[in-house]
Coordinates of C-alpha atoms and ligand atoms in Angstrom, one line a residue:
M1 CA -12.7 29.1 18.6
S2 CA -10.6 26.0 19.3
S3 CA -8.2 24.8 16.6
I4 CA -10.4 21.7 16.0
E5 CA -13.4 24.0 15.3
A6 CA -11.3 26.3 13.1
L7 CA -10.1 23.3 11.0
A8 CA -13.7 22.0 10.8
K9 CA -14.9 25.4 9.7
I10 CA -12.2 25.6 6.9
I11 CA -13.5 22.3 5.7
S12 CA -17.3 23.0 5.8
A13 CA -17.1 26.6 4.5
G14 CA -14.7 25.6 1.8
V15 CA -16.8 22.7 0.6
Q16 CA -20.0 24.8 0.6
D17 CA -18.2 27.5 -1.4
I18 CA -17.1 24.9 -4.1
E19 CA -20.5 23.4 -4.3
A20 CA -22.2 26.8 -4.6
Q21 CA -19.9 27.7 -7.5
C22 CA -20.5 24.4 -9.2
A23 CA -24.3 24.7 -8.8
A24 CA -24.2 28.3 -10.2
R25 CA -22.6 26.9 -13.3
G26 CA -24.8 23.8 -13.5
V27 CA -22.0 21.3 -12.9
A28 CA -21.5 18.9 -10.1
Y29 CA -18.1 18.4 -8.4
P30 CA -17.2 14.8 -9.2
T31 CA -17.8 12.3 -6.4
P32 CA -15.4 9.3 -6.0
D33 CA -17.6 7.0 -8.0
V34 CA -17.3 9.2 -11.2
V35 CA -14.4 7.9 -13.2
C36 CA -11.7 10.2 -14.5
S37 CA -12.5 12.0 -17.7
S38 CA -11.5 15.3 -19.4
E39 CA -14.6 16.8 -17.7
T40 CA -13.6 15.7 -14.2
D41 CA -10.0 16.8 -14.9
T42 CA -11.3 20.2 -16.0
I43 CA -13.4 20.7 -12.9
Q44 CA -10.8 19.4 -10.5
N45 CA -8.0 21.5 -12.0
E46 CA -10.2 24.6 -11.9
F47 CA -11.0 24.2 -8.2
S48 CA -7.6 22.8 -7.1
S49 CA -6.6 26.0 -5.4
Q50 CA -9.8 26.1 -3.4
A51 CA -9.6 22.4 -2.6
T52 CA -6.0 22.6 -1.3
P53 CA -6.6 24.2 2.1
I54 CA -9.6 22.0 2.6
I55 CA -7.5 18.9 2.0
A56 CA -4.8 20.3 4.3
A57 CA -7.3 21.0 7.0
A58 CA -8.7 17.5 6.7
Y59 CA -5.2 16.0 7.2
Q60 CA -4.6 18.3 10.1
L61 CA -7.9 17.4 11.7
I62 CA -7.1 13.7 11.4
A63 CA -3.8 14.3 13.1
T64 CA -5.5 16.4 15.8
L65 CA -8.1 13.9 16.6
S66 CA -5.9 10.8 16.3
H67 CA -4.4 9.0 19.3
P68 CA -0.6 8.8 18.7
Q69 CA -0.5 5.0 18.9
P70 CA -2.9 4.1 16.0
Y71 CA -1.7 7.1 14.0
L72 CA 2.0 6.1 14.2
L73 CA 1.3 2.4 13.9
G74 CA -0.7 3.1 10.7
M75 CA 1.9 5.5 9.4
G76 CA 4.6 2.8 10.0
L77 CA 2.8 0.6 7.5
W78 CA 2.0 3.2 4.8
G79 CA 4.8 1.7 2.7
Y80 CA 2.3 -0.9 1.6
F81 CA 0.4 1.7 -0.4
P82 CA 3.0 2.1 -3.1
T83 CA 3.6 -1.7 -3.2
A84 CA -0.2 -2.3 -3.5
L85 CA -0.5 0.2 -6.3
A86 CA 2.5 -1.2 -8.2
Y87 CA 0.9 -4.7 -8.0
I88 CA -2.4 -3.2 -9.3
D89 CA -0.5 -1.8 -12.3
A90 CA 1.3 -5.2 -12.8
T91 CA -2.0 -7.0 -12.9
F92 CA -3.7 -4.4 -15.2
V93 CA -6.6 -4.0 -12.8
P94 CA -7.6 -0.4 -13.6
D95 CA -8.1 -1.2 -17.3
I96 CA -9.8 -4.5 -16.6
L97 CA -12.3 -2.7 -14.5
R98 CA -12.6 0.1 -17.0
E99 CA -13.8 -2.5 -19.5
A100 CA -16.0 -4.1 -16.9
G101 CA -17.9 -0.8 -16.3
P102 CA -19.9 0.4 -13.3
K103 CA -21.1 -3.0 -12.2
G104 CA -17.5 -4.0 -11.5
L105 CA -16.0 -7.5 -11.7
H106 CA -15.5 -10.5 -9.4
V107 CA -11.9 -10.8 -8.2
N108 CA -11.7 -14.3 -9.7
E109 CA -12.2 -12.8 -13.2
I110 CA -9.9 -9.9 -12.5
A111 CA -7.1 -12.3 -11.3
A112 CA -7.7 -14.7 -14.3
V113 CA -6.2 -12.1 -16.7
T114 CA -2.7 -12.3 -15.3
K115 CA -3.2 -15.7 -13.5
V116 CA -2.5 -14.4 -10.0
H117 CA -4.0 -15.6 -6.7
P118 CA -7.5 -14.2 -6.6
G119 CA -7.8 -14.1 -2.8
R120 CA -4.5 -12.2 -2.5
L121 CA -5.4 -9.7 -5.2
G122 CA -8.8 -9.2 -3.5
R123 CA -7.0 -8.3 -0.2
V124 CA -4.9 -5.7 -2.0
L125 CA -7.9 -4.2 -3.7
R126 CA -9.8 -4.1 -0.4
F127 CA -6.8 -2.4 1.3
L128 CA -6.8 0.3 -1.4
A129 CA -10.6 0.6 -1.2
T130 CA -10.1 1.9 2.4
R131 CA -8.7 5.0 0.8
H132 CA -11.2 5.1 -2.1
V133 CA -8.9 3.7 -4.7
F134 CA -11.4 1.1 -6.0
E135 CA -14.7 0.3 -4.4
E136 CA -16.0 -3.1 -3.2
V137 CA -19.6 -3.1 -4.6
A138 CA -20.4 -6.6 -3.4
P139 CA -18.3 -9.2 -1.6
D140 CA -15.2 -9.7 -3.8
V141 CA -16.6 -7.5 -6.6
F142 CA -14.7 -4.4 -7.3
R143 CA -15.1 -1.4 -9.6
N144 CA -13.0 1.6 -10.4
T145 CA -13.4 4.9 -8.6
R146 CA -12.2 8.2 -10.0
L147 CA -8.8 7.7 -8.2
S148 CA -8.2 4.2 -9.5
S149 CA -9.3 5.1 -13.0
G150 CA -6.5 7.7 -12.9
M151 CA -4.2 4.7 -13.4
C152 CA -5.9 3.5 -16.6
L153 CA -3.6 3.2 -19.6
G154 CA -6.2 4.0 -22.3
K155 CA -5.5 0.7 -24.1
S156 CA -7.6 -2.4 -24.5
V157 CA -6.8 -5.2 -22.0
K158 CA -6.1 -7.4 -25.0
E159 CA -3.4 -5.0 -26.2
I160 CA -1.9 -4.7 -22.7
V161 CA -1.7 -8.5 -22.3
E162 CA -0.1 -8.9 -25.7
S163 CA 2.5 -6.3 -25.1
P164 CA 2.9 -5.6 -21.4
L165 CA 6.2 -3.9 -21.6
D166 CA 4.8 -1.3 -23.9
R167 CA 1.7 -0.7 -21.7
W168 CA 2.8 2.7 -20.4
D169 CA 3.7 4.2 -23.8
K170 CA 1.3 7.0 -24.8
S171 CA -0.5 6.8 -21.4
S172 CA -0.8 9.7 -19.0
G173 CA 2.2 8.1 -17.2
V174 CA 0.4 7.9 -13.8
A175 CA 0.5 4.1 -13.8
A176 CA 4.2 4.2 -14.7
I177 CA 5.2 6.5 -11.9
V178 CA 3.1 4.5 -9.4
S179 CA 4.9 1.4 -10.5
L180 CA 8.3 3.1 -10.3
N181 CA 7.5 4.2 -6.7
G182 CA 6.2 0.8 -5.7
H183 CA 9.0 -1.2 -7.2
E184 CA 12.4 0.5 -7.6
N185 CA 11.9 3.3 -5.1
M186 CA 10.5 1.0 -2.4
K187 CA 13.5 -1.4 -2.6
T188 CA 15.6 1.7 -2.1
A189 CA 13.5 3.1 0.7
A190 CA 14.0 -0.1 2.6
Y191 CA 17.7 0.6 3.0
M192 CA 17.5 4.2 4.0
V193 CA 18.1 3.8 7.7
E194 CA 21.3 1.7 7.3
T195 CA 22.6 4.2 4.6
L196 CA 22.0 7.3 6.7
L197 CA 23.5 5.8 9.9
D198 CA 26.6 4.6 8.1
P199 CA 29.4 7.2 8.8
V200 CA 30.5 7.2 5.1
T201 CA 27.3 6.9 3.1
G202 CA 25.3 9.0 5.6
W203 CA 27.4 12.0 4.6
S204 CA 28.2 11.2 1.0
E205 CA 27.3 13.4 -2.0
E206 CA 28.1 10.5 -4.4
P207 CA 25.3 9.0 -6.6
T208 CA 27.0 5.6 -6.1
E209 CA 26.7 5.6 -2.3
A210 CA 23.0 6.1 -1.8
A211 CA 20.4 3.7 -0.4
F212 CA 19.7 2.8 -4.0
Q213 CA 22.9 0.8 -4.3
R214 CA 22.1 -1.2 -1.2
G215 CA 18.5 -1.8 -2.2
N216 CA 19.3 -2.9 -5.7
Q217 CA 22.6 -4.6 -4.9
T218 CA 24.5 -2.6 -7.5
P219 CA 27.6 -0.4 -7.6
L220 CA 26.1 1.6 -10.5
P221 CA 24.4 5.0 -10.2
C222 CA 20.7 4.9 -10.9
Y223 CA 20.8 6.1 -14.5
E224 CA 23.5 3.6 -15.5
W225 CA 21.7 0.8 -13.7
L226 CA 18.5 1.7 -15.7
E227 CA 20.4 1.0 -18.9
Q228 CA 21.6 -2.5 -18.0
P229 CA 19.8 -5.1 -20.2
E230 CA 18.2 -6.9 -17.3
N231 CA 16.5 -3.6 -16.2
I232 CA 14.7 -3.0 -19.5
T233 CA 11.3 -2.8 -17.7
S234 CA 12.6 0.0 -15.5
L235 CA 14.1 1.8 -18.5
K236 CA 10.8 1.6 -20.4
K237 CA 8.9 2.8 -17.3
F238 CA 11.0 5.8 -16.4
P239 CA 10.4 8.3 -19.2
N240 CA 6.7 7.4 -19.2
A241 CA 6.7 8.0 -15.4
M242 CA 8.2 11.5 -16.0
R243 CA 5.3 12.3 -18.3
A244 CA 2.8 12.0 -15.4
T245 CA 4.4 15.1 -13.9
T246 CA 3.7 17.1 -17.1
H247 CA 0.2 15.8 -17.6
Y248 CA -1.2 17.1 -14.4
N249 CA -2.4 20.7 -14.9
S250 CA 0.2 20.9 -17.7
D251 CA -1.1 24.0 -19.4
K252 CA -0.1 26.2 -16.5
A253 CA 3.6 25.2 -16.7
V254 CA 3.6 26.1 -20.4
N255 CA 1.4 29.2 -20.5
E256 CA 2.1 30.8 -17.2
G257 CA 5.2 32.0 -15.5
F258 CA 8.1 32.6 -17.9
E259 CA 6.9 34.6 -20.9
W260 CA 7.8 32.2 -23.7
D261 CA 5.6 34.1 -26.2
K262 CA 7.8 37.3 -25.7
L263 CA 11.0 35.6 -26.9
P264 CA 12.0 36.6 -30.5
A265 CA 11.1 34.2 -33.3
G266 CA 13.7 31.6 -33.8
S267 CA 15.1 31.8 -30.2
L268 CA 16.7 28.5 -29.2
I269 CA 15.5 26.6 -26.2
V270 CA 17.8 23.8 -25.0
D271 CA 16.2 21.3 -22.7
V272 CA 19.2 19.8 -20.9
A273 CA 18.7 16.3 -19.6
G274 CA 15.3 16.7 -21.2
G275 CA 14.4 13.0 -21.1
I276 CA 12.2 12.0 -24.1
G277 CA 11.2 15.7 -24.4
N278 CA 8.0 15.7 -22.5
L279 CA 8.2 19.4 -21.5
T280 CA 9.7 20.4 -24.8
M281 CA 6.7 18.7 -26.6
A282 CA 4.3 20.7 -24.5
L283 CA 6.2 23.9 -25.2
A284 CA 6.6 23.1 -28.9
G285 CA 2.9 22.5 -29.2
T286 CA 2.1 26.0 -28.0
H287 CA 5.0 28.2 -28.8
K288 CA 5.7 27.5 -32.5
H289 CA 7.9 30.5 -33.1
L290 CA 10.8 29.0 -31.1
R291 CA 13.4 26.3 -31.9
Y292 CA 14.1 23.5 -29.6
V293 CA 16.9 21.0 -28.7
V294 CA 16.4 18.1 -26.3
Q295 CA 19.6 16.7 -24.9
D296 CA 20.0 13.5 -22.8
R297 CA 21.8 10.2 -22.6
P298 CA 22.1 8.3 -25.9
A299 CA 19.6 5.5 -24.8
V300 CA 17.0 8.1 -23.7
I301 CA 17.4 10.0 -27.0
K302 CA 16.8 6.8 -28.9
A303 CA 13.5 6.4 -27.0
A304 CA 12.8 10.1 -27.6
Q305 CA 13.1 9.6 -31.4
E306 CA 10.3 7.0 -31.3
H307 CA 8.2 9.2 -29.0
W308 CA 8.4 12.2 -31.2
A309 CA 7.8 10.2 -34.4
A310 CA 4.6 8.9 -32.8
K311 CA 3.4 12.0 -31.0
M312 CA 4.5 14.9 -33.1
P313 CA 5.4 13.6 -36.5
G314 CA 7.4 15.9 -38.7
A315 CA 8.8 18.1 -35.9
V316 CA 12.2 16.5 -35.9
E317 CA 12.3 16.0 -39.7
K318 CA 11.6 19.7 -40.3
G319 CA 14.4 20.7 -37.9
F320 CA 11.9 22.5 -35.6
V321 CA 13.0 20.1 -32.8
R322 CA 16.5 18.5 -32.5
L323 CA 17.1 15.4 -30.3
E324 CA 20.7 15.1 -29.4
P325 CA 22.8 12.8 -27.2
H326 CA 24.8 14.9 -24.8
D327 CA 26.4 14.3 -21.4
M328 CA 25.6 17.4 -19.4
F329 CA 28.9 17.1 -17.5
D330 CA 30.8 17.6 -20.8
P331 CA 31.3 21.1 -22.2
Q332 CA 28.1 22.4 -23.6
Y333 CA 28.5 22.7 -27.4
I334 CA 25.4 25.0 -27.9
R335 CA 26.6 28.6 -27.5
D336 CA 23.6 30.5 -28.9
A337 CA 20.9 29.3 -26.5
S338 CA 18.3 31.9 -25.5
V339 CA 17.2 29.6 -22.7
F340 CA 18.7 26.6 -21.0
L341 CA 16.0 24.5 -19.4
L342 CA 16.5 22.0 -16.6
R343 CA 13.3 20.4 -15.4
Y344 CA 13.4 17.8 -12.6
T345 CA 17.1 17.5 -13.1
T346 CA 18.8 19.7 -10.5
H347 CA 17.1 17.7 -7.8
N348 CA 18.8 14.6 -9.1
W349 CA 22.2 15.7 -8.1
S350 CA 24.0 16.7 -4.9
D351 CA 25.6 20.2 -4.9
K352 CA 29.0 18.8 -5.9
Y353 CA 27.6 17.5 -9.2
A354 CA 24.9 20.1 -9.8
T355 CA 27.6 22.8 -9.6
K356 CA 29.5 21.0 -12.4
F357 CA 26.7 21.0 -15.0
L358 CA 25.5 24.4 -14.0
T359 CA 29.0 25.7 -14.7
R360 CA 29.0 24.0 -18.1
M361 CA 25.9 25.9 -19.0
R362 CA 27.3 29.2 -17.6
E363 CA 30.5 28.7 -19.8
A364 CA 28.2 28.4 -22.9
A365 CA 25.9 31.2 -22.0
Q366 CA 25.6 34.6 -23.7
P367 CA 25.1 37.6 -21.5
T368 CA 21.4 37.4 -22.4
T369 CA 20.9 33.7 -21.9
K370 CA 18.4 32.7 -19.3
L371 CA 18.6 29.5 -17.2
I372 CA 15.2 28.2 -16.1
I373 CA 15.2 25.6 -13.5
I374 CA 11.8 23.9 -13.2
D375 CA 11.8 21.9 -10.0
G376 CA 10.2 21.7 -6.6
I377 CA 11.2 24.2 -3.9
S378 CA 11.2 23.0 -0.3
D379 CA 9.4 25.6 1.8
Y380 CA 10.3 25.9 5.4
L381 CA 7.4 24.9 7.5
C382 CA 7.6 28.0 9.6
R383 CA 6.4 31.6 8.8
D384 CA 9.7 33.4 8.7
T385 CA 10.4 34.5 5.1
S386 CA 13.0 37.2 5.9
S387 CA 15.9 35.3 4.2
I388 CA 14.2 35.3 0.8
D389 CA 12.1 38.5 0.8
D390 CA 14.6 40.3 -1.6
I391 CA 14.1 37.8 -4.4
P392 CA 11.1 38.7 -6.6
G393 CA 8.5 36.0 -6.3
A394 CA 10.4 33.9 -3.8
A395 CA 8.0 34.3 -0.8
K396 CA 4.5 33.0 -1.2
P397 CA 1.4 33.8 0.8
A398 CA 1.0 31.9 4.0
A399 CA -2.3 30.3 5.0
P400 CA -3.9 31.5 8.2
E401 CA -3.3 29.6 11.4
P402 CA -4.0 26.9 12.6
L403 CA -3.1 25.5 9.2
L404 CA 0.6 24.9 8.4
P405 CA 1.8 27.9 6.4
Y406 CA 1.8 26.3 2.9
P407 CA -1.0 23.9 2.4
D408 CA -0.1 23.1 -1.3
S409 CA 3.4 22.0 -0.2
T410 CA 2.3 20.0 2.7
I411 CA -0.4 18.0 0.8
G412 CA 1.8 17.7 -2.4
W413 CA 4.6 15.3 -2.9
G414 CA 7.6 17.7 -2.6
Y415 CA 8.8 16.5 0.8
L416 CA 8.3 12.9 -0.2
M417 CA 10.3 13.6 -3.3
D418 CA 13.0 15.2 -1.3
L419 CA 13.5 11.9 0.7
N420 CA 13.2 9.9 -2.5
M421 CA 16.0 11.9 -4.0
L422 CA 18.1 11.4 -0.9
A423 CA 17.5 7.7 -1.1
M424 CA 18.1 7.3 -4.8
M425 CA 21.1 9.5 -5.4
N426 CA 22.1 11.4 -2.3
C427 CA 20.6 14.5 -3.8
Q428 CA 17.7 16.7 -2.8
E429 CA 14.9 19.2 -3.3
R430 CA 16.2 22.6 -2.3
T431 CA 15.0 25.6 -0.4
V432 CA 15.3 29.1 -2.0
G433 CA 18.4 29.7 0.1
E434 CA 20.0 26.5 -1.0
F435 CA 19.3 27.4 -4.7
V436 CA 20.9 30.8 -4.2
T437 CA 24.1 29.2 -2.8
L438 CA 24.2 26.5 -5.5
L439 CA 23.7 28.9 -8.4
G440 CA 26.1 31.5 -7.0
G441 CA 28.8 28.8 -7.0
A442 CA 28.3 28.2 -10.7
G443 CA 28.1 31.9 -11.9
W444 CA 24.3 32.3 -12.0
K445 CA 22.0 34.4 -10.0
I446 CA 18.3 34.2 -9.5
E447 CA 16.4 37.0 -11.3
R448 CA 13.0 36.0 -10.0
I449 CA 10.9 33.0 -9.1
C450 CA 7.5 32.1 -10.7
R451 CA 5.5 30.3 -8.1
F452 CA 2.9 27.6 -9.0
E453 CA 0.8 25.8 -6.6
A454 CA 2.5 22.5 -5.6
P455 CA 2.6 19.8 -6.8
L456 CA 3.3 21.8 -9.9
P457 CA 7.0 22.6 -10.0
Q458 CA 8.3 26.1 -9.6
Q459 CA 10.3 28.1 -12.2
V460 CA 13.5 29.6 -10.9
I461 CA 14.6 32.1 -13.6
C462 CA 18.3 32.8 -13.5
V463 CA 20.7 35.1 -15.4
P464 CA 24.5 35.1 -15.6
A465 CA 25.9 36.7 -12.4
Ligands
SAM501 C1 14.3 13.1 -13.7 S1 14.6 13.0 -15.4 C2 14.0 14.5 -16.1 C3 13.7 14.4 -17.5 C4 13.1 15.6 -18.1 N1 13.9 16.8 -17.9 C5 11.7 15.8 -17.7 O1 11.4 16.7 -17.0 O2 10.8 15.0 -18.2 C6 16.4 13.3 -15.4 C7 17.0 13.1 -16.8 O3 18.4 13.3 -16.6 C8 19.0 12.4 -17.6 N2 20.5 12.3 -17.3 C9 21.1 11.7 -16.3 N3 22.4 11.8 -16.4 C10 22.6 12.6 -17.4 C11 23.8 13.1 -18.1 N4 25.0 12.8 -17.5 N5 23.7 13.8 -19.2 C12 22.5 14.1 -19.7 N6 21.3 13.6 -19.2 C13 21.4 12.9 -18.1 C14 18.3 11.1 -17.4 O4 18.5 10.2 -18.5 C15 16.8 11.6 -17.3 O5 16.2 11.7 -18.5

């Protein structure tokens, strides 16, 4: 069988299998025109493992059948996708179309809400419709698809128009992360080539010498830049954007992997650089026998206080959850932690800086304290796992050829995030081997790794070395 046939077979057999399982249960796999709901989320989450190799095979088939010229020319312009999506968020289109319903709305009426050029908005919508984000149901009339409805904020358009800066609050965070990628991150990406070719910045581990500084014309590192008064929109957006990463298939991260329920009652979980406490909130909602502390920069903790008061009233007042400003590069004052948690934080720092805060936690750890790093792991794209075979859980099953070995990683956003990290702060996603070296340098060792299908993050469970 040729590789083209093999890929086509993975797609057709996989799709038939999903459809047969859906039919046996009397449900239908949602087509693109079915807008997002808890029902579509449930079905898609349930079948995500089965859908993953099919999606990977479809990408590989496109690459196999494409002539290099149109493939590369198209790829060279993909940067307009994030820009288009950020514009869609800024013009509130998903929620305007949600209110319009299945008949859709003429672009003149969509554009009137934010008083933008209707013809230009229509071109952006049509461009996105080529990839099934929106559908053009009649000339210049657009409606939501399941993909575009994933950006809805769940508020009335009236409410969004009256208070646009608050529009991402309490949403799934998808629109916020899309906006972040299309605005702040794209300005950064535009300066990556100059930054990497520069003999100083191209080798730098400093968060002040990344493409971010060139793109945003600032000497400040990303997190300090966010807190400048003129960047209030970005500061509002950022913690909401982080929530999107929790929302997707969130139960798995909380209920699977590390055995939270086996920790003794009253054990203290310290979520270092925990943002507004998105992960802690998910844990606290499920594992009520534990105590929690969220630490972050003072401005973020202020936002966290409002977030917890709105979403889990009473938790802070009763002392079940503490929200505390703390610079993670300072000595860690909590000495009785059962678990130090670091989610999506290690990847924000180069080894030079990550070693410093990991050392701070190691100095404060008891012999029984665990460190749980929840972050992406960069898989090598070859099939040689010999360097990680002795770490429990580190290697994961490889897909059969002709697929690339790890379909979940290749279709997920991990490798994109790795480049994003490089551009924003000269930092990175890490391979298992890179984690071993980094953690070893700070007095920790990996006990085991709990693998989740990407784009869910992995749990790297560490103990004092
Ligand atoms: C990518 S976010 C992750 C937030 C959170 N862990 C989550 O998963 O939602 C990284 C966090 O690191 C925080 N941070 C950056 N520098 C810090 C520092 N020196 N001390 C404490 N937190 C810091 C940021 O404010 C931000 O909330």
